[in-house]
CSV table of C-alpha atoms in Angstrom, one decimal:
chain,number,residue,atom,x,y,z
A,1,UNK,CA,-27.2,-35.3,-13.2
A,2,UNK,CA,-27.9,-31.9,-14.7
A,3,UNK,CA,-29.5,-30.6,-11.5
A,4,UNK,CA,-26.4,-31.7,-9.5
A,5,UNK,CA,-24.0,-29.9,-11.8
A,6,UNK,CA,-25.9,-26.7,-12.3
A,7,UNK,CA,-25.0,-25.0,-9.0
A,8,UNK,CA,-21.3,-25.8,-9.5
A,9,UNK,CA,-21.4,-24.3,-13.1
A,10,UNK,CA,-23.4,-21.3,-11.8
A,11,UNK,CA,-20.9,-20.3,-9.1
A,12,UNK,CA,-18.0,-19.2,-11.5
A,13,UNK,CA,-20.6,-17.3,-13.6
A,14,UNK,CA,-21.8,-15.6,-10.4
A,15,UNK,CA,-18.2,-14.7,-9.4
A,16,UNK,CA,-17.5,-13.5,-13.0
A,17,UNK,CA,-20.5,-11.1,-12.8
A,18,UNK,CA,-19.3,-9.9,-9.4
A,19,UNK,CA,-15.8,-9.3,-10.5
A,20,UNK,CA,-16.8,-7.6,-13.8
A,21,UNK,CA,-19.3,-5.4,-12.1
A,22,UNK,CA,-16.6,-4.0,-9.8
A,23,UNK,CA,-13.5,-4.3,-11.9
A,24,UNK,CA,-14.6,-2.5,-15.1
A,25,UNK,CA,-15.7,0.8,-13.4
A,26,UNK,CA,-12.6,0.5,-11.2
A,27,UNK,CA,-10.3,0.3,-14.3
A,28,UNK,CA,-12.0,3.4,-15.7
A,29,UNK,CA,-11.4,5.4,-12.4
A,30,UNK,CA,-7.8,4.2,-12.3
A,31,UNK,CA,-7.1,5.3,-15.9
A,32,UNK,CA,-8.8,8.7,-15.2
A,33,UNK,CA,-6.6,9.6,-12.3
A,34,UNK,CA,-3.3,10.0,-14.2
A,35,UNK,CA,-5.1,12.2,-16.7
A,36,UNK,CA,-4.9,15.0,-14.1
A,37,UNK,CA,-1.2,15.3,-14.6
A,38,UNK,CA,-1.4,14.7,-18.3
A,39,UNK,CA,-3.9,17.6,-18.7
A,40,UNK,CA,-1.7,19.9,-16.6
A,41,UNK,CA,1.3,19.0,-18.6
A,42,UNK,CA,-0.4,19.6,-22.0
A,43,UNK,CA,-1.7,23.0,-20.9
A,44,UNK,CA,1.4,24.1,-19.0
A,45,UNK,CA,3.7,22.8,-21.8
A,46,UNK,CA,2.6,25.7,-24.1
A,47,UNK,CA,3.8,28.2,-21.5
A,48,UNK,CA,7.4,27.2,-22.0
A,49,UNK,CA,10.0,24.5,-21.1
A,50,UNK,CA,10.9,25.9,-17.6
A,51,UNK,CA,7.3,25.9,-16.6
A,52,UNK,CA,6.8,22.4,-17.8
A,53,UNK,CA,10.0,21.2,-16.1
A,54,UNK,CA,8.8,22.9,-12.9
A,55,UNK,CA,5.5,21.1,-13.1
A,56,UNK,CA,7.3,17.8,-13.6
A,57,UNK,CA,9.4,18.2,-10.5
A,58,UNK,CA,6.5,19.4,-8.4
A,59,UNK,CA,4.2,16.7,-9.7
A,60,UNK,CA,6.7,14.0,-8.8
A,61,UNK,CA,6.8,15.2,-5.2
A,62,UNK,CA,3.0,15.5,-5.0
A,63,UNK,CA,2.4,12.1,-6.6
A,64,UNK,CA,4.8,10.5,-4.0
A,65,UNK,CA,3.1,12.3,-1.1
A,66,UNK,CA,-0.3,11.1,-2.1
A,67,UNK,CA,0.6,7.5,-3.2
A,68,UNK,CA,2.4,6.8,0.1
A,69,UNK,CA,-0.9,7.1,1.8
A,70,UNK,CA,-2.8,4.9,-0.6
A,71,UNK,CA,-3.5,2.6,2.4
A,72,UNK,CA,-6.3,5.0,3.2
A,73,UNK,CA,-8.2,3.5,0.4
A,74,UNK,CA,-7.1,-0.1,0.8
A,75,UNK,CA,-7.6,-0.4,4.6
A,76,UNK,CA,-10.9,1.3,4.4
A,77,UNK,CA,-12.2,-0.9,1.6
A,78,UNK,CA,-11.4,-4.1,3.6
A,79,UNK,CA,-12.9,-2.8,6.9
A,80,UNK,CA,-16.1,-1.4,5.3
A,81,UNK,CA,-16.7,-4.5,3.1
A,82,UNK,CA,-16.5,-6.8,6.1
A,83,UNK,CA,-19.3,-4.9,7.9
A,84,UNK,CA,-21.3,-4.9,4.7
A,85,UNK,CA,-21.0,-8.7,4.6
A,86,UNK,CA,-22.0,-8.8,8.3
A,87,UNK,CA,-25.1,-6.8,7.3
A,88,UNK,CA,-24.2,-3.8,9.6
A,89,UNK,CA,-24.3,-0.8,7.2
A,90,UNK,CA,-24.3,1.8,10.0
A,91,UNK,CA,-21.1,0.3,11.4
A,92,UNK,CA,-19.7,0.2,7.8
A,93,UNK,CA,-20.3,3.8,7.3
A,94,UNK,CA,-18.9,4.8,10.7
A,95,UNK,CA,-15.8,2.8,9.8
A,96,UNK,CA,-15.6,4.8,6.6
A,97,UNK,CA,-15.9,8.1,8.4
A,98,UNK,CA,-13.0,7.2,10.7
A,99,UNK,CA,-10.9,6.7,7.6
A,100,UNK,CA,-12.0,10.1,6.2
A,101,UNK,CA,-11.2,11.8,9.5
A,102,UNK,CA,-7.8,10.1,9.5
A,103,UNK,CA,-7.2,11.4,5.9
A,104,UNK,CA,-8.0,14.9,6.9
A,105,UNK,CA,-5.5,14.8,9.9
A,106,UNK,CA,-2.7,13.3,7.7
A,107,UNK,CA,-3.5,15.8,5.0
A,108,UNK,CA,-3.2,18.7,7.3
A,109,UNK,CA,0.1,17.4,8.7
A,110,UNK,CA,1.5,17.0,5.1
A,111,UNK,CA,0.5,20.6,4.2
A,112,UNK,CA,2.1,21.9,7.3
A,113,UNK,CA,5.4,20.2,6.3
A,114,UNK,CA,5.3,21.0,2.6
A,115,UNK,CA,4.5,24.7,2.6
A,116,UNK,CA,7.5,26.0,4.5
A,117,UNK,CA,9.9,23.4,3.1
A,118,UNK,CA,8.9,23.6,-0.6
A,119,UNK,CA,12.1,25.4,-1.8
A,120,UNK,CA,14.2,22.8,0.0
A,121,UNK,CA,12.3,19.8,-1.4
A,122,UNK,CA,12.5,21.2,-4.9
A,123,UNK,CA,16.3,21.7,-4.5
A,124,UNK,CA,16.7,18.0,-3.6
A,125,UNK,CA,15.6,17.2,-7.2
A,126,UNK,CA,18.4,19.5,-8.5
A,127,UNK,CA,16.0,21.8,-10.3
A,128,UNK,CA,17.9,24.7,-12.0
A,129,UNK,CA,17.5,28.4,-11.0
A,130,UNK,CA,15.3,28.9,-13.9
A,131,UNK,CA,13.0,25.9,-13.2
A,132,UNK,CA,12.9,26.1,-9.4
A,133,UNK,CA,10.6,29.2,-9.0
A,134,UNK,CA,7.9,27.6,-11.1
A,135,UNK,CA,8.3,24.3,-9.3
A,136,UNK,CA,8.0,26.0,-5.9
A,137,UNK,CA,5.0,28.0,-6.9
A,138,UNK,CA,3.1,24.9,-8.2
A,139,UNK,CA,4.1,22.7,-5.2
A,140,UNK,CA,2.9,25.3,-2.6
A,141,UNK,CA,-0.4,25.9,-4.2
A,142,UNK,CA,-1.1,22.3,-5.1
A,143,UNK,CA,-0.2,21.1,-1.6
A,144,UNK,CA,-3.3,22.8,-0.4
A,145,UNK,CA,-5.2,20.1,-2.3
A,146,UNK,CA,-3.5,17.2,-0.5
A,147,UNK,CA,-6.1,16.9,2.3
A,148,UNK,CA,-8.8,16.7,-0.4
A,149,UNK,CA,-6.9,14.1,-2.3
A,150,UNK,CA,-6.4,12.0,0.8
A,151,UNK,CA,-10.1,12.4,1.6
A,152,UNK,CA,-10.8,11.2,-2.0
A,153,UNK,CA,-8.6,8.0,-1.2
A,154,UNK,CA,-10.4,7.3,2.0
A,155,UNK,CA,-13.9,8.0,0.6
A,156,UNK,CA,-13.1,5.9,-2.5
A,157,UNK,CA,-12.3,3.0,-0.1
A,158,UNK,CA,-15.7,3.6,1.6
A,159,UNK,CA,-17.6,3.5,-1.6
A,160,UNK,CA,-15.7,0.4,-2.9
A,161,UNK,CA,-16.3,-1.3,0.4
A,162,UNK,CA,-20.0,-0.7,-0.1
A,163,UNK,CA,-19.6,-2.7,-3.4
A,164,UNK,CA,-19.9,0.4,-5.6
A,165,UNK,CA,-17.1,1.2,-8.1
A,166,UNK,CA,-19.3,3.2,-10.5
A,167,UNK,CA,-19.4,6.3,-8.3
A,168,UNK,CA,-15.6,6.5,-8.1
A,169,UNK,CA,-15.6,6.3,-11.9
A,170,UNK,CA,-18.1,9.1,-12.3
A,171,UNK,CA,-16.3,11.3,-9.8
A,172,UNK,CA,-12.9,10.7,-11.4
A,173,UNK,CA,-14.2,11.5,-14.9
A,174,UNK,CA,-16.0,14.6,-13.6
A,175,UNK,CA,-12.9,15.7,-11.7
A,176,UNK,CA,-10.8,15.3,-14.8
A,177,UNK,CA,-13.2,17.3,-17.0
A,178,UNK,CA,-13.3,20.1,-14.4
A,179,UNK,CA,-9.6,20.1,-14.0
A,180,UNK,CA,-9.0,20.5,-17.7
A,181,UNK,CA,-11.6,23.2,-18.0
A,182,UNK,CA,-10.3,25.2,-15.0
A,183,UNK,CA,-6.7,24.8,-16.1
A,184,UNK,CA,-7.4,26.2,-19.5
A,185,UNK,CA,-9.4,29.1,-18.1
A,186,UNK,CA,-7.0,30.0,-15.3
A,187,UNK,CA,-3.7,29.5,-17.2
A,188,UNK,CA,-4.6,31.4,-20.4
A,189,UNK,CA,-8.1,33.0,-19.9
A,190,UNK,CA,-7.1,34.7,-16.6
A,191,UNK,CA,-3.4,34.8,-17.4
A,192,UNK,CA,-2.3,33.2,-14.1
A,193,UNK,CA,0.3,30.9,-15.7
A,194,UNK,CA,1.5,27.9,-13.8
A,195,UNK,CA,-0.2,29.2,-10.7
A,196,UNK,CA,-3.5,28.9,-12.5
A,197,UNK,CA,-2.8,25.3,-13.4
A,198,UNK,CA,-2.2,24.5,-9.7
A,199,UNK,CA,-5.3,26.4,-8.5
A,200,UNK,CA,-7.4,24.6,-11.2
A,201,UNK,CA,-6.2,21.2,-9.9
A,202,UNK,CA,-6.8,22.2,-6.2
A,203,UNK,CA,-10.4,23.3,-7.0
A,204,UNK,CA,-11.1,20.1,-9.0
A,205,UNK,CA,-9.6,17.9,-6.1
A,206,UNK,CA,-11.8,19.8,-3.5
A,207,UNK,CA,-14.9,19.3,-5.8
A,208,UNK,CA,-14.2,15.5,-5.9
A,209,UNK,CA,-13.8,15.3,-2.1
A,210,UNK,CA,-17.1,17.3,-1.9
A,211,UNK,CA,-18.9,14.9,-4.2
A,212,UNK,CA,-17.8,11.9,-2.1
A,213,UNK,CA,-18.8,13.6,1.1
A,214,UNK,CA,-22.3,14.2,-0.2
A,215,UNK,CA,-22.6,10.4,-1.0
A,216,UNK,CA,-21.2,9.4,2.4
A,217,UNK,CA,-23.2,11.9,4.4
A,218,UNK,CA,-26.4,10.8,2.6
A,219,UNK,CA,-25.6,7.2,3.5
A,220,UNK,CA,-24.9,8.1,7.1
A,221,UNK,CA,-28.3,9.9,7.4
A,222,UNK,CA,-30.1,7.0,5.8
A,223,UNK,CA,-28.6,4.5,8.2
A,224,UNK,CA,-28.4,6.8,11.3
A,225,UNK,CA,-24.6,6.6,11.5
A,226,UNK,CA,-22.6,9.1,13.3
A,227,UNK,CA,-20.4,11.5,11.4
A,228,UNK,CA,-18.5,12.8,14.4
A,229,UNK,CA,-14.8,11.9,14.8
A,230,UNK,CA,-14.2,8.9,17.0
A,231,UNK,CA,-10.7,9.0,18.4
A,232,UNK,CA,-10.6,5.2,19.1
A,233,UNK,CA,-12.0,4.5,15.6
A,234,UNK,CA,-9.4,6.8,13.9
A,235,UNK,CA,-6.6,5.3,15.9
A,236,UNK,CA,-7.8,1.8,14.8
A,237,UNK,CA,-7.7,3.0,11.2
A,238,UNK,CA,-4.2,4.3,11.6
A,239,UNK,CA,-3.0,1.0,13.2
A,240,UNK,CA,-4.6,-1.0,10.4
A,241,UNK,CA,-2.9,1.3,7.8
A,242,UNK,CA,0.7,1.0,9.2
A,243,UNK,CA,1.5,-2.4,7.6
A,244,UNK,CA,0.1,-1.3,4.3
A,245,UNK,CA,2.2,1.9,4.6
A,246,UNK,CA,5.3,-0.3,5.1
A,247,UNK,CA,4.3,-2.4,2.1
A,248,UNK,CA,3.8,0.7,-0.1
A,249,UNK,CA,7.2,2.3,1.0
A,250,UNK,CA,8.9,-1.0,0.3
A,251,UNK,CA,7.4,-1.1,-3.3
A,252,UNK,CA,8.4,2.5,-3.9
A,253,UNK,CA,11.9,1.6,-2.8
A,254,UNK,CA,12.0,-1.2,-5.4
A,255,UNK,CA,11.1,1.3,-8.1
A,256,UNK,CA,13.6,3.8,-6.9
A,257,UNK,CA,16.4,1.3,-6.9
A,258,UNK,CA,15.5,0.2,-10.4
A,259,UNK,CA,15.5,3.8,-11.7
A,260,UNK,CA,18.8,4.5,-9.9
A,261,UNK,CA,20.4,1.4,-11.5
A,262,UNK,CA,19.0,2.4,-15.0
A,263,UNK,CA,20.4,5.9,-14.6
A,264,UNK,CA,24.0,4.4,-14.0
A,265,UNK,CA,23.6,2.2,-17.2
A,266,UNK,CA,23.7,5.2,-19.5
A,267,UNK,CA,21.4,7.8,-21.1
A,268,UNK,CA,19.9,5.4,-23.7
A,269,UNK,CA,19.2,2.9,-20.9
A,270,UNK,CA,17.5,5.4,-18.5
A,271,UNK,CA,15.4,6.8,-21.3
A,272,UNK,CA,14.3,3.3,-22.3
A,273,UNK,CA,13.7,2.4,-18.7
A,274,UNK,CA,11.3,5.4,-18.2
A,275,UNK,CA,9.3,4.2,-21.2
A,276,UNK,CA,9.1,0.7,-19.9
A,277,UNK,CA,8.1,2.0,-16.4
A,278,UNK,CA,5.3,4.0,-18.0
A,279,UNK,CA,4.1,0.9,-19.9
A,280,UNK,CA,4.4,-1.2,-16.7
A,281,UNK,CA,2.3,1.3,-14.8
A,282,UNK,CA,-0.3,1.3,-17.5
A,283,UNK,CA,-0.6,-2.5,-17.5
A,284,UNK,CA,-0.8,-2.4,-13.7
A,285,UNK,CA,-4.0,-0.3,-14.0
A,286,UNK,CA,-5.8,-3.2,-15.7
A,287,UNK,CA,-4.5,-5.8,-13.3
A,288,UNK,CA,-5.2,-3.5,-10.3
A,289,UNK,CA,-8.8,-3.2,-11.2
A,290,UNK,CA,-9.2,-6.9,-10.6
A,291,UNK,CA,-7.3,-6.4,-7.3
A,292,UNK,CA,-9.8,-3.7,-6.2
A,293,UNK,CA,-12.7,-6.0,-7.0
A,294,UNK,CA,-10.9,-8.6,-4.9
A,295,UNK,CA,-10.6,-6.3,-1.9
A,296,UNK,CA,-14.3,-5.5,-1.9
A,297,UNK,CA,-15.6,-9.0,-2.6
A,298,UNK,CA,-13.3,-10.9,-0.2
A,299,UNK,CA,-14.1,-8.5,2.6
A,300,UNK,CA,-17.8,-9.0,2.1
A,301,UNK,CA,-17.6,-12.8,2.1
A,302,UNK,CA,-15.5,-12.9,5.2
A,303,UNK,CA,-17.8,-10.4,6.9
A,304,UNK,CA,-20.7,-12.7,6.1
A,305,UNK,CA,-18.7,-15.7,7.7
A,306,UNK,CA,-18.5,-17.4,4.2
A,307,UNK,CA,-14.9,-18.6,4.1
A,308,UNK,CA,-15.8,-21.2,1.4
A,309,UNK,CA,-17.2,-18.5,-0.8
A,310,UNK,CA,-14.1,-16.4,-0.1
A,311,UNK,CA,-11.8,-19.3,-1.2
A,312,UNK,CA,-13.9,-19.9,-4.3
A,313,UNK,CA,-13.9,-16.3,-5.5
A,314,UNK,CA,-10.1,-16.1,-4.7
A,315,UNK,CA,-9.6,-19.1,-7.1
A,316,UNK,CA,-11.7,-17.5,-9.8
A,317,UNK,CA,-9.9,-14.1,-9.5
A,318,UNK,CA,-6.5,-15.8,-9.8
A,319,UNK,CA,-7.8,-17.4,-13.0
A,320,UNK,CA,-8.8,-13.9,-14.2
A,321,UNK,CA,-5.4,-12.5,-13.3
A,322,UNK,CA,-3.6,-15.2,-15.3
A,323,UNK,CA,-5.8,-14.8,-18.3
A,324,UNK,CA,-5.6,-11.0,-18.2
A,325,UNK,CA,-1.8,-11.3,-17.9
A,326,UNK,CA,-1.6,-13.5,-20.9
A,327,UNK,CA,-3.8,-11.1,-23.0
A,328,UNK,CA,-1.8,-8.0,-21.9
A,329,UNK,CA,1.5,-9.7,-22.6
A,330,UNK,CA,0.4,-10.7,-26.1
A,331,UNK,CA,-0.8,-7.1,-26.7
A,332,UNK,CA,2.6,-5.7,-25.7
A,333,UNK,CA,4.3,-8.0,-28.1
A,334,UNK,CA,1.9,-7.4,-31.0
A,335,UNK,CA,1.8,-3.6,-30.5
A,336,UNK,CA,5.5,-3.1,-30.0
A,337,UNK,CA,6.0,-1.7,-33.7
A,338,UNK,CA,3.4,0.9,-32.9
A,339,UNK,CA,4.3,1.5,-29.3
A,340,UNK,CA,8.0,2.2,-29.6
A,341,UNK,CA,7.9,5.0,-32.2
A,342,UNK,CA,5.4,6.9,-30.1
A,343,UNK,CA,8.1,7.4,-27.5
A,344,UNK,CA,11.4,7.5,-29.3
A,345,UNK,CA,13.2,7.6,-32.6
A,346,UNK,CA,16.6,7.2,-31.2
A,347,UNK,CA,18.2,3.9,-32.4
A,348,UNK,CA,20.2,3.4,-29.2
A,349,UNK,CA,17.1,3.8,-27.1
A,350,UNK,CA,15.2,1.4,-29.3
A,351,UNK,CA,18.0,-1.2,-29.1
A,352,UNK,CA,17.9,-1.0,-25.3
A,353,UNK,CA,14.1,-1.0,-25.2
A,354,UNK,CA,13.1,-3.9,-27.4
A,355,UNK,CA,14.6,-7.0,-25.5
A,356,UNK,CA,13.5,-5.5,-22.1
A,357,UNK,CA,10.1,-5.0,-23.6
A,358,UNK,CA,9.8,-8.7,-24.3
A,359,UNK,CA,10.7,-9.4,-20.6
A,360,UNK,CA,7.9,-7.1,-19.5
A,361,UNK,CA,5.5,-9.0,-21.8
A,362,UNK,CA,6.6,-12.4,-20.5
A,363,UNK,CA,6.1,-11.3,-16.9
A,364,UNK,CA,2.5,-10.2,-17.2
A,365,UNK,CA,0.8,-13.6,-16.2
A,366,UNK,CA,3.0,-13.4,-13.1
A,367,UNK,CA,1.9,-9.9,-12.5
A,368,UNK,CA,-1.7,-10.9,-12.9
A,369,UNK,CA,-1.4,-13.5,-10.0
A,370,UNK,CA,0.5,-11.0,-7.8
A,371,UNK,CA,-2.1,-8.2,-8.3
A,372,UNK,CA,-5.0,-10.5,-7.6
A,373,UNK,CA,-3.6,-12.1,-4.5
A,374,UNK,CA,-2.4,-8.7,-3.2
A,375,UNK,CA,-6.0,-7.5,-3.5
A,376,UNK,CA,-7.4,-10.7,-1.8
A,377,UNK,CA,-5.1,-10.4,1.2
A,378,UNK,CA,-5.8,-6.7,1.5
A,379,UNK,CA,-9.5,-7.5,1.4
A,380,UNK,CA,-8.9,-10.0,4.2
A,381,UNK,CA,-7.2,-7.4,6.3
A,382,UNK,CA,-3.9,-9.3,6.2
A,383,UNK,CA,-1.7,-6.2,6.0
A,384,UNK,CA,0.9,-7.5,8.4
A,385,UNK,CA,1.8,-10.4,6.2
A,386,UNK,CA,1.9,-8.2,3.1
A,387,UNK,CA,4.3,-5.8,4.9
A,388,UNK,CA,6.7,-8.6,5.8
A,389,UNK,CA,6.4,-10.2,2.3
A,390,UNK,CA,7.3,-7.0,0.6
A,391,UNK,CA,10.2,-6.3,2.9
A,392,UNK,CA,11.6,-9.7,2.0
A,393,UNK,CA,11.0,-9.0,-1.7
A,394,UNK,CA,13.0,-5.7,-1.3
A,395,UNK,CA,15.8,-7.4,0.4
A,396,UNK,CA,16.1,-9.9,-2.5
A,397,UNK,CA,15.6,-7.5,-5.3
A,398,UNK,CA,18.2,-5.0,-4.2
A,399,UNK,CA,21.2,-7.3,-4.7
A,400,UNK,CA,19.7,-8.7,-7.9
A,401,UNK,CA,19.4,-5.1,-9.3
A,402,UNK,CA,23.0,-4.3,-8.4
A,403,UNK,CA,24.1,-7.5,-10.0
A,404,UNK,CA,22.4,-6.4,-13.2
A,405,UNK,CA,24.5,-3.3,-13.0
A,406,UNK,CA,27.8,-5.0,-12.3
A,407,UNK,CA,27.4,-8.1,-14.5
A,408,UNK,CA,27.0,-6.0,-17.7
A,409,UNK,CA,23.6,-7.3,-18.6
A,410,UNK,CA,22.3,-3.8,-19.3
A,411,UNK,CA,18.6,-2.8,-19.1
A,412,UNK,CA,17.4,-6.3,-20.0
A,413,UNK,CA,19.1,-7.7,-17.0
A,414,UNK,CA,17.6,-5.0,-14.8
A,415,UNK,CA,14.1,-6.0,-16.0
A,416,UNK,CA,14.8,-9.7,-15.4
A,417,UNK,CA,15.6,-8.5,-11.9
A,418,UNK,CA,12.2,-6.8,-11.8
A,419,UNK,CA,10.6,-10.0,-13.0
A,420,UNK,CA,12.4,-11.9,-10.2
A,421,UNK,CA,10.9,-9.3,-7.8
A,422,UNK,CA,7.4,-10.2,-9.1
A,423,UNK,CA,8.2,-13.9,-8.9
A,424,UNK,CA,9.2,-13.6,-5.2
A,425,UNK,CA,5.9,-11.7,-4.5
A,426,UNK,CA,3.9,-14.4,-6.3
A,427,UNK,CA,5.5,-17.1,-4.2
A,428,UNK,CA,5.0,-15.4,-0.9
A,429,UNK,CA,1.4,-14.4,-1.8
A,430,UNK,CA,0.6,-18.0,-3.1
A,431,UNK,CA,2.0,-19.5,0.1
A,432,UNK,CA,-0.2,-17.3,2.2
A,433,UNK,CA,-3.2,-18.0,0.1
A,434,UNK,CA,-2.8,-21.7,0.2
A,435,UNK,CA,-2.2,-21.7,4.0
A,436,UNK,CA,-5.7,-20.4,4.6
A,437,UNK,CA,-4.5,-18.3,7.5
A,438,UNK,CA,-5.9,-15.1,5.8
A,439,UNK,CA,-9.4,-16.6,6.1
A,440,UNK,CA,-10.4,-14.8,9.3
A,441,UNK,CA,-14.2,-14.4,9.3
A,442,UNK,CA,-16.3,-11.8,11.1
A,443,UNK,CA,-17.3,-8.2,11.0
A,444,UNK,CA,-13.8,-7.2,12.2
A,445,UNK,CA,-10.4,-9.0,11.7
């Protein structure tokens, strides 16, 4: 009897090791990324309020420009991991190079648009005459680093697809350290001001891209994979990325609608909303780490024609997502006396924040399921379904958010609408997961 049960008991432990080995370093890399902006803000903040405000406006534009193309990482991870599962490492690396070449092309196009239109883009944010010059300076210089950042996204997808999340962690930490050192040296040591901060960030981003290229080129030489651009391969990467781009834009629209509604609720509500959104994003890093592990592991199982293994690891990751959500929700509730004073001492903001904070805590197990299944379906290359599901979610969320505004429920009602959004996502993703239609085996979907 013991011999019969041993393999069944061993499978979850094996999956746990796989998930942990990829998720823990992925979490470290995800947390390191926002430290770029934090380091810039801390250093530029001592130059003066106009400079810090200018950085804030420009950083918002840059973050949007880069995050919209996060499909470069997601789609590449799924495609590369499939070929790894199929045992064809040369093809995996060639697939990754197609993604990197696509990133370079998109990056060049974005720079060509941003440089001449920087003053107009800044004006859209309503920056004052005092702030605008600093914002334009930072935006124009930092835009030069966009191709490097998009290359980092694509190369990160390659490395993750190769079942390695440690290298992205090392590169992210090294990039943050270099960014902080260069910012200090150029802003104050060289006296370049906000321009020095932008140049420091660009140099750090280029160094990160260079580090990834060294790893990818070494792998290409080892496995005799071509590094030349392949128009058909680049086109295939772009086509695979379009549905994920739609998904990402729909999610960004949800967040923009939520912020617009909060702004109309009043000053205290929008202040509390921004605090909640920051917390929600932080919690998402932990859950997204499991999703990243899911992308890499699911792609590998399907590439190896092991659909039963893919289903088993999917079930285990959902359990991880639920457990992580419960733990994170409990931490939010337990830490609220410490968390709230860090951000505000205004009684009106605190009154708006506390009940909505409890809603965020309650929704974390749902978020855990959503993030995991999102990663599973991305790893399976099921981008078209994800796009349609997110468009449906957006269509249901928009009236719910407007109802929260008109019904007088305040910020708490808005965050119940956000929870409804996550519930809709959970239902659509679970329906797909249970259908088994995402289980398309083979080296390519």
